[in-house]
């Protein structure tokens, strides 16, 4: 474990999105002497409502693009650390139009690393287990920090590129970088284009849930609050230049997750549509998070997926104003893709 790093001012890129906003709330609630500056472009996935309850003395919001080098130069002059969540994050969108993924995920990360180098700022890069490609359903193996990179989709290949940039900026320029690769997050404020909120919002709208392919693909689910506590542990205690995998032993196939949603909402568990599979659809993700647990002493709190899912369903039921505005356009996009 490295010496404890205690930042007083941090920049959170993508802090108006799903995981970024949950992280900002976690910091505001748990780290009382830290000020957060959120830098977010407010794309279709960013939503200022995600941050509305936070007071101005704890957080400053800056609307801007991570590709804007001039803006980064100004912001980085007055911070101790950057936690970089901003990205184009949805696989299906990357298949339909990869261009914004290359721009934000690759060029944006490059610009941030350059600003971190110039201002000697600690840099934590948020990434995904998808950079490792996929595992077979009958393979007992899980991803570790030593698994070779083998991304499948335009999204995951741009995330892999950004990880490699971060590694190179550490090795060549000595930027104080750490990297985390996390599995699938669930919880409040996730955009309804993603699997779990899409199905919950479909059911609330009397639209049948949609399952891709044969429904047997496995994802390793983690509650977003556990992702936040892991990122804080890595930012403050992680060794520079190191990668840490984040996961909570939550492997489940899609059909089981869908059955749990339908059952949890009092519906017939077989009342859904099978739709066209995603091109290049990764079969299984699974994380071995031993390094994070043993080296930094991190443990997940939300180990009961059924409970976490129940709370998530309730959040979407209680907050229709948060997601209803995006429903029509999201479903129209899927319909055009046969999904
Ligand atoms: P999201 O799509 O909900 O949010 C992304 C945020 O980034 C939005 O607020 C958006 O406005 C902002 N953004 C996009 N382009 C920007 C730009 N050019 N400049 C500034 N801001 C910009 O994404 P998410 O699901 O919260 O994912 C956050 C991060 O976590 C991503 O880096 C993603 O790769 C990673 N990740 C996600 C998961 C998951 O399950 N969702 C799992 C592992 C890792
Ligand atoms: O309607 C659907 N039906 C369906 O069967 C949708 C939207 C998805 N799926 C399947 C595809 C995947 O096997 O559900 C699984 C999860 O899909 P997504 O929510 O799109 O997530 P995934 O593609 O696994 O990627 C997510 O986890 C890793 C995040 O979106 C990424 O940002 C993160 O890096």
Short mmCIF file of C-alpha atoms and ligand atoms in Angstrom, two decimals:
data_model
loop_
_atom_site.label_atom_id
_atom_site.label_comp_id
_atom_site.label_asym_id
_atom_site.label_seq_id
_atom_site.Cartn_x
_atom_site.Cartn_y
_atom_site.Cartn_z
CA UNK A 1 0.00 0.00 0.00
CA UNK A 2 1.22 3.53 -0.82
CA UNK A 3 1.40 6.36 1.71
CA UNK A 4 -2.10 7.81 2.32
CA UNK A 5 -2.96 10.56 -0.19
CA UNK A 6 -5.42 13.11 1.26
CA UNK A 7 -6.68 15.46 -1.49
CA UNK A 8 -8.67 18.54 -0.48
CA UNK A 9 -9.78 19.48 -4.00
CA UNK A 10 -10.69 16.97 -6.69
CA UNK A 11 -12.06 17.26 -10.23
CA UNK A 12 -14.58 14.61 -11.24
CA UNK A 13 -15.08 14.34 -15.00
CA UNK A 14 -18.44 12.92 -16.07
CA UNK A 15 -19.85 13.72 -12.62
CA UNK A 16 -23.34 14.37 -14.00
CA UNK A 17 -23.63 10.82 -15.38
CA UNK A 18 -24.66 7.60 -13.65
CA UNK A 19 -21.51 6.38 -11.87
CA UNK A 20 -19.84 9.79 -11.69
CA UNK A 21 -22.82 11.37 -9.87
CA UNK A 22 -23.05 8.45 -7.46
CA UNK A 23 -19.33 8.94 -6.76
CA UNK A 24 -19.79 12.69 -6.16
CA UNK A 25 -22.59 11.94 -3.66
CA UNK A 26 -20.40 9.34 -1.98
CA UNK A 27 -17.52 11.83 -1.59
CA UNK A 28 -19.80 14.63 -0.33
CA UNK A 29 -21.37 12.23 2.22
CA UNK A 30 -18.19 10.48 3.36
CA UNK A 31 -15.26 12.90 2.90
CA UNK A 32 -16.33 16.08 4.63
CA UNK A 33 -13.18 18.13 3.97
CA UNK A 34 -13.04 17.50 0.20
CA UNK A 35 -14.32 19.98 -2.39
CA UNK A 36 -15.46 18.52 -5.72
CA UNK A 37 -15.41 20.27 -9.09
CA UNK A 38 -17.53 18.42 -11.62
CA UNK A 39 -16.52 18.81 -15.26
CA UNK A 40 -19.23 17.49 -17.56
CA UNK A 41 -20.36 18.25 -21.12
CA UNK A 42 -23.98 17.28 -20.33
CA UNK A 43 -24.43 14.99 -23.31
CA UNK A 44 -27.69 12.99 -23.59
CA UNK A 45 -26.29 10.90 -20.67
CA UNK A 46 -25.52 13.79 -18.31
CA UNK A 47 -28.20 15.25 -16.07
CA UNK A 48 -27.78 18.15 -13.65
CA UNK A 49 -30.68 16.83 -11.56
CA UNK A 50 -28.26 14.10 -10.46
CA UNK A 51 -26.37 16.73 -8.44
CA UNK A 52 -29.18 19.05 -7.35
CA UNK A 53 -29.17 18.21 -3.64
CA UNK A 54 -25.47 19.12 -3.21
CA UNK A 55 -24.61 22.52 -1.71
CA UNK A 56 -22.31 25.01 -3.45
CA UNK A 57 -19.73 24.99 -0.68
CA UNK A 58 -19.09 21.27 -1.36
CA UNK A 59 -19.28 21.22 -5.15
CA UNK A 60 -18.73 23.46 -8.18
CA UNK A 61 -20.22 22.48 -11.53
CA UNK A 62 -18.42 23.36 -14.77
CA UNK A 63 -20.10 22.60 -18.08
CA UNK A 64 -17.37 21.72 -20.54
CA UNK A 65 -15.70 19.16 -22.78
CA UNK A 66 -12.73 17.04 -21.67
CA UNK A 67 -11.28 17.63 -25.16
CA UNK A 68 -11.02 21.39 -24.41
CA UNK A 69 -7.31 21.79 -23.55
CA UNK A 70 -7.62 25.47 -22.62
CA UNK A 71 -10.37 24.79 -20.10
CA UNK A 72 -8.42 21.87 -18.61
CA UNK A 73 -5.36 24.09 -18.22
CA UNK A 74 -7.37 26.52 -16.09
CA UNK A 75 -9.11 23.88 -13.97
CA UNK A 76 -6.03 21.73 -13.35
CA UNK A 77 -4.11 24.74 -12.00
CA UNK A 78 -6.28 24.55 -8.88
CA UNK A 79 -6.74 20.90 -7.93
CA UNK A 80 -4.93 18.03 -6.19
CA UNK A 81 -6.45 15.16 -8.16
CA UNK A 82 -8.68 14.15 -11.04
CA UNK A 83 -11.04 11.18 -11.11
CA UNK A 84 -11.91 10.55 -14.74
CA UNK A 85 -15.35 9.02 -15.37
CA UNK A 86 -16.40 10.99 -18.48
CA UNK A 87 -16.97 8.74 -21.47
CA UNK A 88 -19.36 7.63 -24.10
CA UNK A 89 -20.44 4.51 -22.25
CA UNK A 90 -23.00 2.48 -24.19
CA UNK A 91 -21.95 -0.48 -26.37
CA UNK A 92 -25.01 -0.40 -28.63
CA UNK A 93 -24.44 3.31 -29.41
CA UNK A 94 -20.80 2.59 -30.25
CA UNK A 95 -21.88 0.00 -32.80
CA UNK A 96 -24.30 2.45 -34.44
CA UNK A 97 -21.83 5.41 -34.42
CA UNK A 98 -18.28 4.94 -33.07
CA UNK A 99 -17.04 8.49 -33.80
CA UNK A 100 -17.95 10.19 -30.47
CA UNK A 101 -16.42 7.23 -28.64
CA UNK A 102 -13.04 7.76 -30.29
CA UNK A 103 -13.22 11.48 -29.63
CA UNK A 104 -14.31 11.51 -26.00
CA UNK A 105 -12.79 8.26 -24.74
CA UNK A 106 -9.44 8.43 -26.56
CA UNK A 107 -8.79 12.09 -27.39
CA UNK A 108 -10.48 13.32 -24.19
CA UNK A 109 -8.34 11.05 -22.01
CA UNK A 110 -5.23 12.18 -23.89
CA UNK A 111 -6.04 15.85 -23.19
CA UNK A 112 -6.65 15.14 -19.50
CA UNK A 113 -3.37 13.25 -19.18
CA UNK A 114 -1.49 16.12 -20.81
CA UNK A 115 -3.05 18.59 -18.36
CA UNK A 116 -2.22 16.26 -15.44
CA UNK A 117 1.38 16.08 -16.67
CA UNK A 118 1.71 19.85 -16.96
CA UNK A 119 0.18 20.60 -13.55
CA UNK A 120 1.57 17.52 -11.73
CA UNK A 121 -1.89 16.36 -10.73
CA UNK A 122 -2.73 12.88 -9.40
CA UNK A 123 -4.88 11.06 -11.99
CA UNK A 124 -7.30 8.19 -11.42
CA UNK A 125 -8.62 6.64 -14.63
CA UNK A 126 -11.97 4.81 -14.55
CA UNK A 127 -12.25 1.88 -16.91
CA UNK A 128 -14.15 -1.32 -17.51
CA UNK A 129 -13.65 -5.09 -17.42
CA UNK A 130 -14.68 -5.12 -21.10
CA UNK A 131 -11.10 -4.25 -22.12
CA UNK A 132 -10.27 -7.94 -21.47
CA UNK A 133 -12.80 -9.21 -24.01
CA UNK A 134 -14.95 -12.11 -22.81
CA UNK A 135 -14.81 -15.55 -21.19
CA UNK A 136 -16.66 -18.72 -22.19
CA UNK A 137 -19.69 -19.71 -20.12
CA UNK A 138 -18.06 -23.01 -19.12
CA UNK A 139 -14.65 -21.45 -18.28
CA UNK A 140 -14.03 -21.27 -14.52
CA UNK A 141 -11.48 -18.43 -15.06
CA UNK A 142 -12.05 -14.80 -14.05
CA UNK A 143 -10.29 -11.64 -15.24
CA UNK A 144 -7.25 -10.52 -13.23
CA UNK A 145 -4.92 -7.53 -13.63
CA UNK A 146 -2.67 -9.79 -15.76
CA UNK A 147 -5.33 -10.83 -18.31
CA UNK A 148 -4.29 -9.70 -21.82
CA UNK A 149 -6.30 -6.90 -23.43
CA UNK A 150 -8.70 -8.16 -26.12
CA UNK A 151 -11.63 -5.72 -26.50
CA UNK A 152 -14.55 -6.64 -28.76
CA UNK A 153 -16.68 -3.54 -29.38
CA UNK A 154 -15.92 -0.01 -30.57
CA UNK A 155 -16.75 1.13 -26.99
CA UNK A 156 -14.42 -1.32 -25.25
CA UNK A 157 -11.62 -0.75 -27.77
CA UNK A 158 -11.70 3.00 -27.04
CA UNK A 159 -11.65 2.29 -23.29
CA UNK A 160 -8.70 -0.06 -23.81
CA UNK A 161 -6.91 2.69 -25.79
CA UNK A 162 -7.46 5.16 -22.97
CA UNK A 163 -6.09 2.69 -20.39
CA UNK A 164 -2.94 2.26 -22.48
CA UNK A 165 -2.50 6.04 -22.75
CA UNK A 166 -2.78 6.30 -18.95
CA UNK A 167 -0.18 3.54 -18.47
CA UNK A 168 2.22 5.22 -20.92
CA UNK A 169 1.86 8.64 -19.26
CA UNK A 170 2.87 7.01 -15.97
CA UNK A 171 5.83 5.11 -17.39
CA UNK A 172 7.18 7.82 -19.72
CA UNK A 173 6.31 11.06 -17.95
CA UNK A 174 5.88 9.88 -14.36
CA UNK A 175 2.30 11.15 -14.09
CA UNK A 176 0.86 9.76 -10.83
CA UNK A 177 -1.69 7.49 -12.47
CA UNK A 178 -3.87 4.70 -11.10
CA UNK A 179 -6.39 2.72 -13.16
CA UNK A 180 -9.45 0.72 -12.14
CA UNK A 181 -11.42 -1.69 -14.31
CA UNK A 182 -14.87 -2.37 -12.92
CA UNK A 183 -17.65 -4.78 -13.83
CA UNK A 184 -21.30 -3.89 -14.65
CA UNK A 185 -22.78 -1.31 -12.27
CA UNK A 186 -26.41 -1.05 -11.20
CA UNK A 187 -28.24 1.35 -8.91
CA UNK A 188 -30.07 4.71 -9.02
CA UNK A 189 -29.66 7.26 -11.85
CA UNK A 190 -28.51 4.83 -14.56
CA UNK A 191 -29.62 5.88 -18.04
CA UNK A 192 -32.63 3.89 -19.30
CA UNK A 193 -30.71 2.77 -22.39
CA UNK A 194 -28.87 0.25 -20.13
CA UNK A 195 -30.18 -3.27 -19.47
CA UNK A 196 -31.69 -3.09 -15.96
CA UNK A 197 -33.32 0.39 -16.15
CA UNK A 198 -34.52 -0.27 -19.70
CA UNK A 199 -36.48 -3.30 -18.51
CA UNK A 200 -37.83 -1.57 -15.37
CA UNK A 201 -38.98 1.48 -17.36
CA UNK A 202 -40.47 -0.78 -20.07
CA UNK A 203 -42.56 -2.60 -17.48
CA UNK A 204 -43.70 0.71 -15.96
CA UNK A 205 -44.77 1.79 -19.49
CA UNK A 206 -46.45 -1.54 -20.30
CA UNK A 207 -43.83 -2.31 -22.95
CA UNK A 208 -42.47 -5.86 -22.92
CA UNK A 209 -38.85 -6.22 -21.71
CA UNK A 210 -36.35 -7.09 -24.46
CA UNK A 211 -33.76 -9.81 -24.17
CA UNK A 212 -30.88 -10.07 -26.66
CA UNK A 213 -29.84 -13.36 -28.31
CA UNK A 214 -30.27 -16.44 -26.12
CA UNK A 215 -30.20 -14.45 -22.84
CA UNK A 216 -27.37 -16.59 -21.44
CA UNK A 217 -24.69 -13.85 -21.49
CA UNK A 218 -23.24 -13.33 -18.03
CA UNK A 219 -22.47 -9.98 -16.40
CA UNK A 220 -20.76 -9.53 -13.01
CA UNK A 221 -23.02 -7.02 -11.22
CA UNK A 222 -21.79 -4.53 -8.61
CA UNK A 223 -23.78 -1.81 -6.84
CA UNK A 224 -22.53 1.62 -7.90
CA UNK A 225 -21.97 2.65 -4.24
CA UNK A 226 -19.43 -0.16 -3.90
CA UNK A 227 -17.72 1.10 -7.08
CA UNK A 228 -17.44 4.54 -5.41
CA UNK A 229 -15.86 3.26 -2.19
CA UNK A 230 -13.38 1.19 -4.22
CA UNK A 231 -12.36 4.20 -6.33
CA UNK A 232 -11.78 6.26 -3.19
CA UNK A 233 -9.61 3.47 -1.71
CA UNK A 234 -7.51 3.34 -4.90
CA UNK A 235 -7.21 7.13 -5.21
CA UNK A 236 -6.01 7.53 -1.62
CA UNK A 237 -4.10 4.28 -1.00
CA UNK A 238 -3.29 2.78 -4.42
CA UNK A 239 0.22 2.48 -5.81
CA UNK A 240 1.04 4.74 -8.78
CA UNK A 241 1.16 2.98 -12.15
CA UNK A 242 -1.01 0.13 -10.88
CA UNK A 243 -4.27 -1.31 -12.16
CA UNK A 244 -6.92 -2.59 -9.72
CA UNK A 245 -9.91 -4.68 -10.79
CA UNK A 246 -13.19 -3.85 -9.01
CA UNK A 247 -15.88 -6.51 -8.64
CA UNK A 248 -18.27 -7.90 -6.03
CA UNK A 249 -18.68 -11.56 -7.10
CA UNK A 250 -22.04 -10.83 -8.72
CA UNK A 251 -22.09 -13.10 -11.80
CA UNK A 252 -25.58 -13.59 -13.25
CA UNK A 253 -26.93 -14.34 -16.68
CA UNK A 254 -29.27 -11.86 -18.33
CA UNK A 255 -32.30 -14.12 -18.29
CA UNK A 256 -32.03 -14.61 -14.51
CA UNK A 257 -31.72 -10.84 -13.98
CA UNK A 258 -34.77 -10.25 -16.18
CA UNK A 259 -36.79 -12.90 -14.32
CA UNK A 260 -35.84 -11.21 -11.02
CA UNK A 261 -37.00 -7.80 -12.35
CA UNK A 262 -40.31 -9.18 -13.62
CA UNK A 263 -40.94 -11.06 -10.40
CA UNK A 264 -39.94 -8.05 -8.28
CA UNK A 265 -42.49 -5.94 -10.18
CA UNK A 266 -45.27 -8.51 -9.77
CA UNK A 267 -45.31 -9.61 -13.44
CA UNK A 268 -45.36 -12.96 -15.22
CA UNK A 269 -41.66 -13.91 -15.49
CA UNK A 270 -42.08 -15.12 -19.10
CA UNK A 271 -43.75 -11.93 -20.33
CA UNK A 272 -40.90 -10.49 -22.44
CA UNK A 273 -39.68 -10.39 -26.08
CA UNK A 274 -36.62 -12.13 -27.47
CA UNK A 275 -34.91 -9.66 -29.82
CA UNK A 276 -31.96 -9.58 -32.21
CA UNK A 277 -28.59 -10.18 -30.62
CA UNK A 278 -25.96 -7.43 -30.29
CA UNK A 279 -23.23 -7.84 -32.97
CA UNK A 280 -20.04 -9.18 -31.35
CA UNK A 281 -21.94 -9.63 -28.04
CA UNK A 282 -19.46 -10.53 -25.26
CA UNK A 283 -20.44 -13.83 -23.64
CA UNK A 284 -19.27 -13.56 -20.06
CA UNK A 285 -17.45 -11.10 -17.77
CA UNK A 286 -16.11 -12.13 -14.35
CA UNK A 287 -13.80 -10.22 -12.03
CA UNK A 288 -11.24 -11.49 -9.55
CA UNK A 289 -10.80 -8.52 -7.18
CA UNK A 290 -8.30 -10.19 -4.82
CA UNK A 291 -5.64 -7.50 -5.34
CA UNK A 292 -7.98 -4.66 -4.32
CA UNK A 293 -9.28 -6.60 -1.31
CA UNK A 294 -5.94 -7.83 0.02
CA UNK A 295 -3.73 -4.83 -0.78
CA UNK A 296 -6.17 -2.00 0.03
CA UNK A 297 -8.57 -3.79 2.38
CA UNK A 298 -11.66 -2.92 0.33
CA UNK A 299 -14.90 -4.90 0.69
CA UNK A 300 -18.29 -4.42 -1.01
CA UNK A 301 -21.29 -3.56 1.20
CA UNK A 302 -24.07 -4.53 -1.20
CA UNK A 303 -23.59 -8.28 -1.40
CA UNK A 304 -27.30 -9.11 -1.68
CA UNK A 305 -28.20 -8.52 -5.36
CA UNK A 306 -31.93 -9.17 -4.76
CA UNK A 307 -32.04 -6.38 -2.16
CA UNK A 308 -30.06 -3.96 -4.36
CA UNK A 309 -32.33 -4.70 -7.30
CA UNK A 310 -35.45 -4.13 -5.18
CA UNK A 311 -34.13 -0.68 -4.14
CA UNK A 312 -33.22 0.12 -7.75
CA UNK A 313 -36.72 -0.79 -8.99
CA UNK A 314 -38.19 1.39 -6.25
CA UNK A 315 -35.96 4.32 -7.28
CA UNK A 316 -37.28 4.19 -10.89
CA UNK A 317 -40.87 3.81 -9.64
CA UNK A 318 -40.44 6.83 -7.33
CA UNK A 319 -38.65 9.06 -9.87
CA UNK A 320 -40.52 8.83 -13.20
CA UNK A 321 -39.80 12.52 -13.91
CA UNK A 322 -36.08 11.65 -14.00
CA UNK A 323 -36.36 9.14 -16.86
CA UNK A 324 -39.65 9.64 -18.72
CA UNK A 325 -38.33 12.42 -20.97
CA UNK A 326 -35.74 10.06 -22.49
CA UNK A 327 -37.97 7.01 -22.93
CA UNK A 328 -39.46 7.67 -26.36
CA UNK A 329 -36.18 8.55 -28.08
CA UNK A 330 -34.37 5.63 -26.43
CA UNK A 331 -36.94 3.08 -27.55
CA UNK A 332 -37.14 4.59 -31.07
CA UNK A 333 -33.38 4.08 -31.40
CA UNK A 334 -33.66 0.45 -30.29
CA UNK A 335 -36.64 -0.18 -32.57
CA UNK A 336 -34.64 1.02 -35.59
CA UNK A 337 -31.96 -1.54 -34.65
CA UNK A 338 -34.50 -4.37 -34.30
CA UNK A 339 -33.98 -4.45 -30.52
P1 LIG B 1 -22.80 7.68 -18.39
O1 LIG B 1 -22.96 7.55 -19.86
O2 LIG B 1 -23.98 7.52 -17.49
O3 LIG B 1 -22.16 9.11 -18.04
C1 LIG B 1 -21.11 9.68 -18.77
C2 LIG B 1 -20.99 11.14 -18.38
O4 LIG B 1 -19.87 11.70 -19.10
C3 LIG B 1 -22.20 12.00 -18.73
O5 LIG B 1 -22.54 12.85 -17.65
C4 LIG B 1 -21.75 12.81 -19.94
O6 LIG B 1 -22.41 14.06 -20.05
C5 LIG B 1 -20.26 12.95 -19.66
N1 LIG B 1 -19.47 13.18 -20.90
C6 LIG B 1 -19.53 12.46 -22.06
N2 LIG B 1 -18.67 13.00 -22.96
C7 LIG B 1 -18.05 14.03 -22.35
C8 LIG B 1 -17.04 14.95 -22.76
N3 LIG B 1 -16.51 14.90 -23.99
N4 LIG B 1 -16.63 15.88 -21.87
C9 LIG B 1 -17.17 15.96 -20.62
N5 LIG B 1 -18.13 15.13 -20.20
C10 LIG B 1 -18.55 14.17 -21.04
O7 LIG B 1 -21.64 6.65 -18.02
P2 LIG B 1 -21.47 5.70 -16.74
O8 LIG B 1 -22.19 4.45 -16.97
O9 LIG B 1 -21.71 6.51 -15.54
O10 LIG B 1 -19.90 5.38 -16.86
C11 LIG B 1 -18.94 6.24 -16.28
C12 LIG B 1 -17.55 5.65 -16.48
O11 LIG B 1 -17.48 4.36 -15.88
C13 LIG B 1 -17.16 5.46 -17.93
O12 LIG B 1 -15.79 5.79 -18.06
C14 LIG B 1 -17.39 3.97 -18.19
O13 LIG B 1 -16.54 3.51 -19.20
C15 LIG B 1 -17.02 3.40 -16.84
N6 LIG B 1 -17.64 2.11 -16.48
C16 LIG B 1 -19.00 1.98 -16.55
C17 LIG B 1 -19.58 0.77 -16.14
C18 LIG B 1 -21.09 0.58 -16.16
O14 LIG B 1 -21.58 -0.47 -15.79
N7 LIG B 1 -21.88 1.58 -16.54
C19 LIG B 1 -18.78 -0.27 -15.69
C20 LIG B 1 -17.39 -0.09 -15.64
C21 LIG B 1 -16.84 1.11 -16.03
O1 LIG B 2 -32.37 -4.30 -23.86
C1 LIG B 2 -31.36 -4.97 -23.60
N1 LIG B 2 -31.42 -6.32 -23.60
C2 LIG B 2 -30.35 -7.12 -23.31
O2 LIG B 2 -30.46 -8.35 -23.31
C3 LIG B 2 -30.08 -4.32 -23.28
C4 LIG B 2 -29.97 -2.83 -23.29
C5 LIG B 2 -29.02 -5.14 -22.98
N2 LIG B 2 -29.12 -6.49 -23.00
C6 LIG B 2 -27.96 -7.32 -22.61
C7 LIG B 2 -26.64 -6.97 -23.25
C8 LIG B 2 -25.64 -7.33 -22.16
O3 LIG B 2 -25.34 -8.73 -22.21
O4 LIG B 2 -27.77 -7.07 -21.21
C9 LIG B 2 -26.38 -7.05 -20.86
C10 LIG B 2 -26.02 -5.70 -20.24
O5 LIG B 2 -26.12 -4.72 -21.26
P1 LIG B 2 -25.73 -3.17 -21.01
O6 LIG B 2 -26.53 -2.65 -19.88
O7 LIG B 2 -25.80 -2.50 -22.33
O8 LIG B 2 -24.24 -3.31 -20.46
P2 LIG B 2 -22.88 -3.90 -21.11
O9 LIG B 2 -22.92 -3.89 -22.58
O10 LIG B 2 -22.58 -5.16 -20.39
O11 LIG B 2 -21.85 -2.73 -20.64
C11 LIG B 2 -21.96 -2.14 -19.33
O12 LIG B 2 -21.01 -2.65 -18.45
C12 LIG B 2 -19.66 -2.37 -18.71
C13 LIG B 2 -21.79 -0.61 -19.41
O13 LIG B 2 -22.76 -0.08 -20.30
C14 LIG B 2 -20.40 -0.24 -19.84
O14 LIG B 2 -20.24 1.17 -19.78
C15 LIG B 2 -19.42 -0.88 -18.88
O15 LIG B 2 -18.12 -0.65 -19.33
#
